[in-house]
Amino acid sequence: MQTIYLKCVRPVALLLLALLGSISASAQQAGSLKGTVTDPSGSSVPGAVIILRKAPSTELRTTTDAQGGYIFNNVPRGSWSLTVSRPGFAPYQIQDFEVNGASLADVRMEVSLEKQQVTVNDDTNQVTTDPNANVGALVLRGEDLEALSDDPDQLASDLQALAGPAAGPNGGQIFIDGFSGGQLPPKSSIREIRVNQNPFSAEYDRLGFGRIEIFTKPGSDKFRGQFMTMISDNVLNARNPFVETKPDFRSKFFDGSVSGPITQKSSFNLHVEHRGIDENALINATLLDASLT
């Protein structure tokens, strides 16, 4: 009977000894790390992020409490890198920090400094007649012309507004291919518009502010053309509340152009435009009697 008892107890005892040895070995391989994070004045820094890293990919992370303290438990023994960060402070880092048993690492963080650089040049703005120094110059071409109105009167008004006020009794001038006093061409035949370009040029008889230079399209080496129309009628207008019937109104605008070669050294560009407006204005008047009452 005693022999059977010993045979049963002996394996259980060996198993318990093995488990105790494993737990003891594991406890000897793990350690802990704690500390406090403070600022230059010695006050605690809560909310700081503490990161422990160990090659190749082991990372432990925690955050300091309200008293600035932190603790890592069950940290494998060995060499670690310790990083502390918090907004408003310069990052703090320790390389090859050894964790053996209960380790302590207090950190004092420095306030981060914001660096700004201001460059002051001693260049002075000088009065010059150089066209490149004219900040009021404006050149319109290509897609820039699409923003302008197709209506000739509105187009002229837009260009005068871009040019601004001009010296002299006649205000600004519009030059078409170098000539003044001509009729404003349709927008579809305009290649480029220059506003206040080189106002001090000697080729003009007066100061060039408010001057508008329009350059039309030349003929092309291939036949091409385009046609555009805009029609407005009183059917599309709302009735005036002071009248029972809408007054007659009709506006028509036709624009077409064609260009192409004549010979190997010459070409042509023909443009046709027609505009008609039929409008009746509404007059709200009060008739007076002989006593003007």
Coordinates of C-alpha atoms in Angstrom, one line a residue:
M1 CA 0.0 0.0 0.0
Q2 CA 2.8 2.4 0.9
T3 CA 4.6 1.6 -2.4
I4 CA 1.5 2.6 -4.4
Y5 CA 1.2 5.8 -2.5
L6 CA 4.8 6.7 -3.2
K7 CA 4.4 6.0 -6.9
C8 CA 1.4 8.4 -7.1
V9 CA 3.0 11.2 -5.0
R10 CA 6.4 11.2 -6.7
P11 CA 5.1 12.4 -10.2
V12 CA 3.0 15.1 -8.7
A13 CA 5.9 16.5 -6.7
L14 CA 8.1 16.5 -9.7
L15 CA 5.5 18.4 -11.7
L16 CA 5.2 21.0 -8.9
L17 CA 8.9 21.5 -8.8
A18 CA 9.1 22.0 -12.5
L19 CA 6.3 24.6 -12.4
L20 CA 8.0 26.5 -9.6
G21 CA 11.3 26.5 -11.4
S22 CA 9.6 27.9 -14.6
I23 CA 7.9 30.7 -12.6
S24 CA 11.1 31.5 -10.9
A25 CA 13.0 31.7 -14.2
S26 CA 10.4 33.8 -15.7
A27 CA 10.4 36.2 -12.8
Q28 CA 14.2 36.5 -13.1
Q29 CA 13.9 37.4 -16.9
A30 CA 11.3 40.2 -16.4
G31 CA 11.8 43.6 -14.8
S32 CA 10.0 46.9 -14.3
L33 CA 10.7 50.6 -15.2
K34 CA 9.2 53.6 -13.5
G35 CA 9.9 57.3 -13.1
T36 CA 8.6 60.8 -13.1
V37 CA 8.5 63.4 -15.9
T38 CA 9.0 67.1 -14.9
D39 CA 9.5 70.4 -16.7
P40 CA 12.5 72.7 -16.1
S41 CA 10.9 74.2 -13.0
G42 CA 10.4 70.8 -11.4
S43 CA 6.6 70.7 -11.9
S44 CA 5.1 67.4 -13.1
V45 CA 4.2 66.9 -16.7
P46 CA 0.9 64.9 -17.1
G47 CA -0.1 63.4 -20.4
A48 CA 3.4 62.8 -21.7
V49 CA 3.8 59.8 -24.0
I50 CA 6.4 57.3 -22.9
I51 CA 7.6 54.7 -25.5
L52 CA 10.0 51.8 -24.9
R53 CA 11.4 50.2 -28.0
K54 CA 13.6 47.2 -28.5
A55 CA 14.9 45.8 -31.7
P56 CA 13.6 44.4 -33.9
S57 CA 9.9 45.3 -33.4
T58 CA 9.0 45.3 -29.7
E59 CA 7.3 48.5 -28.4
L60 CA 5.7 49.3 -25.1
R61 CA 3.7 52.5 -24.6
T62 CA 2.2 54.4 -21.7
T63 CA 1.2 57.9 -20.5
T64 CA 2.1 59.8 -17.4
D65 CA -0.6 60.3 -14.8
A66 CA -1.7 63.6 -13.1
Q67 CA 1.5 63.6 -11.0
G68 CA 3.7 63.0 -14.0
G69 CA 4.5 59.4 -13.0
Y70 CA 4.7 56.3 -15.2
I71 CA 5.4 52.6 -14.8
F72 CA 6.1 49.6 -17.0
N73 CA 5.6 46.2 -15.5
N74 CA 6.9 42.8 -16.9
V75 CA 9.5 44.4 -19.0
P76 CA 12.0 41.9 -20.5
R77 CA 15.5 42.5 -19.3
G78 CA 17.9 44.0 -21.8
S79 CA 18.8 47.2 -23.7
W80 CA 15.9 49.5 -24.6
S81 CA 15.5 53.0 -26.1
L82 CA 13.3 55.4 -24.1
T83 CA 11.4 58.2 -25.8
V84 CA 9.3 60.9 -24.1
S85 CA 7.2 63.4 -26.0
R86 CA 4.6 66.0 -25.2
P87 CA 3.3 69.1 -27.2
G88 CA 5.2 72.2 -26.1
F89 CA 8.3 70.3 -25.1
A90 CA 11.4 69.2 -26.9
P91 CA 11.5 65.4 -27.5
Y92 CA 13.5 63.5 -25.0
Q93 CA 15.3 60.2 -25.9
I94 CA 17.7 57.8 -24.2
Q95 CA 19.4 55.1 -26.3
D96 CA 20.7 51.7 -24.9
F97 CA 18.9 52.0 -21.6
E98 CA 19.4 48.9 -19.5
V99 CA 16.4 47.4 -17.7
N100 CA 17.5 45.1 -14.8
G101 CA 15.0 44.3 -12.2
A102 CA 13.3 47.4 -10.8
S103 CA 14.8 50.2 -12.9
L104 CA 14.2 54.0 -12.4
A105 CA 14.3 56.7 -15.1
D106 CA 13.3 60.2 -14.1
V107 CA 13.0 62.6 -17.1
R108 CA 13.3 66.4 -17.1
M109 CA 11.9 67.9 -20.4
E110 CA 13.0 71.2 -21.9
V111 CA 10.5 73.7 -23.4
S112 CA 10.6 73.6 -27.2
L113 CA 11.7 76.9 -28.8
E114 CA 10.0 78.1 -32.0
K115 CA 12.5 79.6 -34.4
Q116 CA 11.5 82.3 -36.9
Q117 CA 13.6 84.0 -39.5
V118 CA 12.9 87.4 -41.0
T119 CA 14.8 88.6 -44.0
V120 CA 15.0 92.4 -44.5
N121 CA 16.3 93.6 -47.9
D122 CA 17.7 97.1 -48.3
D123 CA 16.3 97.4 -51.9
T124 CA 14.3 100.5 -52.4
N125 CA 11.5 101.1 -55.0
Q126 CA 12.8 103.5 -57.6
V127 CA 10.7 105.4 -60.2
T128 CA 11.5 104.0 -63.6
T129 CA 10.0 104.0 -67.1
D130 CA 10.8 100.4 -67.7
P131 CA 7.7 98.6 -69.1
N132 CA 8.5 95.5 -67.0
A133 CA 8.1 97.6 -63.8
N134 CA 4.5 98.7 -64.8
V135 CA 2.4 96.9 -62.2
G136 CA -0.8 98.3 -63.8
A137 CA -0.2 96.6 -67.2
L138 CA -2.7 93.9 -68.2
V139 CA -2.6 91.5 -71.2
L140 CA -5.6 89.5 -72.2
R141 CA -5.4 86.7 -74.7
G142 CA -6.8 83.2 -75.3
E143 CA -9.2 82.0 -72.5
D144 CA -9.0 85.4 -70.8
L145 CA -11.0 87.0 -73.6
E146 CA -13.8 84.5 -73.0
A147 CA -14.7 86.3 -69.8
L148 CA -15.5 89.5 -71.7
S149 CA -18.9 90.3 -73.1
D150 CA -19.9 89.6 -76.7
D151 CA -21.9 92.8 -76.9
P152 CA -19.8 95.5 -78.4
D153 CA -21.1 98.3 -76.2
Q154 CA -20.6 96.2 -73.0
L155 CA -17.2 95.1 -74.3
A156 CA -16.1 98.7 -74.6
S157 CA -17.4 99.5 -71.1
D158 CA -15.6 96.5 -69.6
L159 CA -12.3 97.5 -71.2
Q160 CA -12.6 101.1 -70.0
A161 CA -13.2 99.8 -66.5
L162 CA -10.1 97.7 -66.7
A163 CA -8.0 100.6 -68.0
G164 CA -9.1 103.0 -65.2
P165 CA -9.1 106.8 -65.3
A166 CA -6.9 108.6 -67.8
A167 CA -5.4 112.1 -67.9
G168 CA -6.8 114.7 -70.3
P169 CA -10.2 115.8 -71.3
N170 CA -10.9 112.9 -73.6
G171 CA -10.1 110.1 -71.1
G172 CA -8.7 106.9 -72.3
Q173 CA -8.2 105.9 -75.9
I174 CA -8.7 102.6 -77.8
F175 CA -6.2 101.7 -80.4
I176 CA -7.0 99.0 -83.0
D177 CA -3.9 97.5 -84.7
G178 CA -2.1 100.8 -83.9
F179 CA -4.8 103.2 -85.1
S180 CA -7.1 105.2 -82.9
G181 CA -10.7 106.3 -83.6
G182 CA -11.7 103.1 -85.3
Q183 CA -14.8 100.9 -84.6
L184 CA -14.4 98.3 -81.9
P185 CA -14.1 94.9 -83.6
P186 CA -16.2 91.9 -82.5
K187 CA -14.7 89.9 -79.7
S188 CA -14.4 86.8 -82.0
S189 CA -11.9 88.7 -84.2
I190 CA -9.7 89.9 -81.3
R191 CA -6.3 88.1 -80.8
E192 CA -5.0 90.1 -77.9
I193 CA -5.8 93.1 -75.7
R194 CA -3.2 95.2 -73.9
V195 CA -4.2 97.7 -71.2
N196 CA -1.8 100.4 -70.0
Q197 CA 1.2 98.7 -71.7
N198 CA 4.3 100.9 -71.5
P199 CA 2.5 104.2 -70.7
F200 CA 5.6 106.3 -71.1
S201 CA 6.4 105.2 -74.6
A202 CA 7.5 108.0 -77.0
E203 CA 5.4 106.6 -79.8
Y204 CA 2.3 108.0 -78.3
D205 CA 1.4 111.7 -78.2
R206 CA 0.4 111.7 -74.6
L207 CA 0.7 109.8 -71.3
G208 CA -0.4 106.3 -71.9
F209 CA -2.5 105.6 -68.8
G210 CA -6.0 104.5 -69.7
R211 CA -4.9 103.3 -73.2
I212 CA -6.3 100.1 -74.6
E213 CA -4.5 98.4 -77.5
I214 CA -6.5 95.8 -79.5
F215 CA -4.8 93.4 -81.9
T216 CA -7.0 91.5 -84.4
K217 CA -6.5 88.0 -85.7
P218 CA -4.6 87.6 -89.0
G219 CA -5.6 85.4 -91.9
S220 CA -4.9 81.7 -91.6
D221 CA -3.3 79.2 -93.9
K222 CA -6.4 77.0 -93.9
F223 CA -10.0 77.9 -94.5
R224 CA -11.9 78.2 -91.3
G225 CA -14.9 80.1 -90.0
Q226 CA -17.5 80.5 -87.2
F227 CA -21.0 81.9 -86.7
M228 CA -22.8 83.0 -83.6
T229 CA -26.2 84.5 -82.9
M230 CA -28.0 85.8 -79.8
I231 CA -31.7 86.5 -79.9
S232 CA -33.9 88.0 -77.1
D233 CA -37.6 88.5 -77.3
N234 CA -40.3 89.9 -75.0
V235 CA -41.8 86.4 -74.7
L236 CA -38.9 85.7 -72.3
N237 CA -39.5 88.8 -70.2
A238 CA -41.8 89.1 -67.2
R239 CA -44.7 91.5 -67.4
N240 CA -44.3 94.9 -65.7
P241 CA -46.9 95.1 -62.8
F242 CA -47.9 98.6 -64.0
V243 CA -49.2 97.5 -67.5
E244 CA -51.6 94.9 -68.7
T245 CA -49.6 93.8 -71.7
K246 CA -45.9 93.5 -72.1
P247 CA -44.2 96.1 -74.4
D248 CA -42.6 94.9 -77.5
F249 CA -38.9 94.1 -77.2
R250 CA -36.6 92.3 -79.6
S251 CA -32.9 92.1 -79.8
K252 CA -30.9 90.2 -82.4
F253 CA -27.1 89.8 -82.7
F254 CA -25.4 88.0 -85.5
D255 CA -21.7 87.5 -85.8
G256 CA -19.7 85.5 -88.3
S257 CA -16.2 85.3 -89.6
V258 CA -14.2 83.3 -92.2
S259 CA -10.5 83.3 -93.0
G260 CA -8.2 81.4 -95.3
P261 CA -5.3 81.6 -97.8
I262 CA -5.3 83.7 -101.0
T263 CA -1.9 82.8 -102.3
Q264 CA 1.2 81.2 -100.7
K265 CA 2.2 84.5 -99.2
S266 CA -1.2 86.1 -98.5
S267 CA -4.4 85.4 -96.6
F268 CA -7.6 87.0 -95.7
N269 CA -9.9 87.5 -92.7
L270 CA -13.5 88.6 -93.2
H271 CA -15.8 89.4 -90.4
V272 CA -19.5 90.3 -90.5
E273 CA -21.6 91.6 -87.6
H274 CA -25.2 92.8 -87.4
R275 CA -27.1 93.9 -84.3
G276 CA -30.7 95.2 -84.1
I277 CA -32.7 96.3 -81.1
D278 CA -36.4 97.1 -81.1
E279 CA -37.5 98.3 -77.7
N280 CA -40.5 100.2 -76.3
A281 CA -40.0 101.8 -73.0
L282 CA -42.7 102.0 -70.3
I283 CA -43.5 105.5 -69.0
N284 CA -45.4 105.8 -65.7
A285 CA -46.6 109.5 -65.8
T286 CA -49.2 111.6 -64.0
L287 CA -51.2 114.0 -66.2
L288 CA -51.7 117.5 -64.7
D289 CA -54.7 119.8 -65.4
A290 CA -54.5 123.5 -66.2
S291 CA -54.0 124.3 -62.5
L292 CA -51.0 121.9 -62.4
T293 CA -52.7 119.8 -59.8

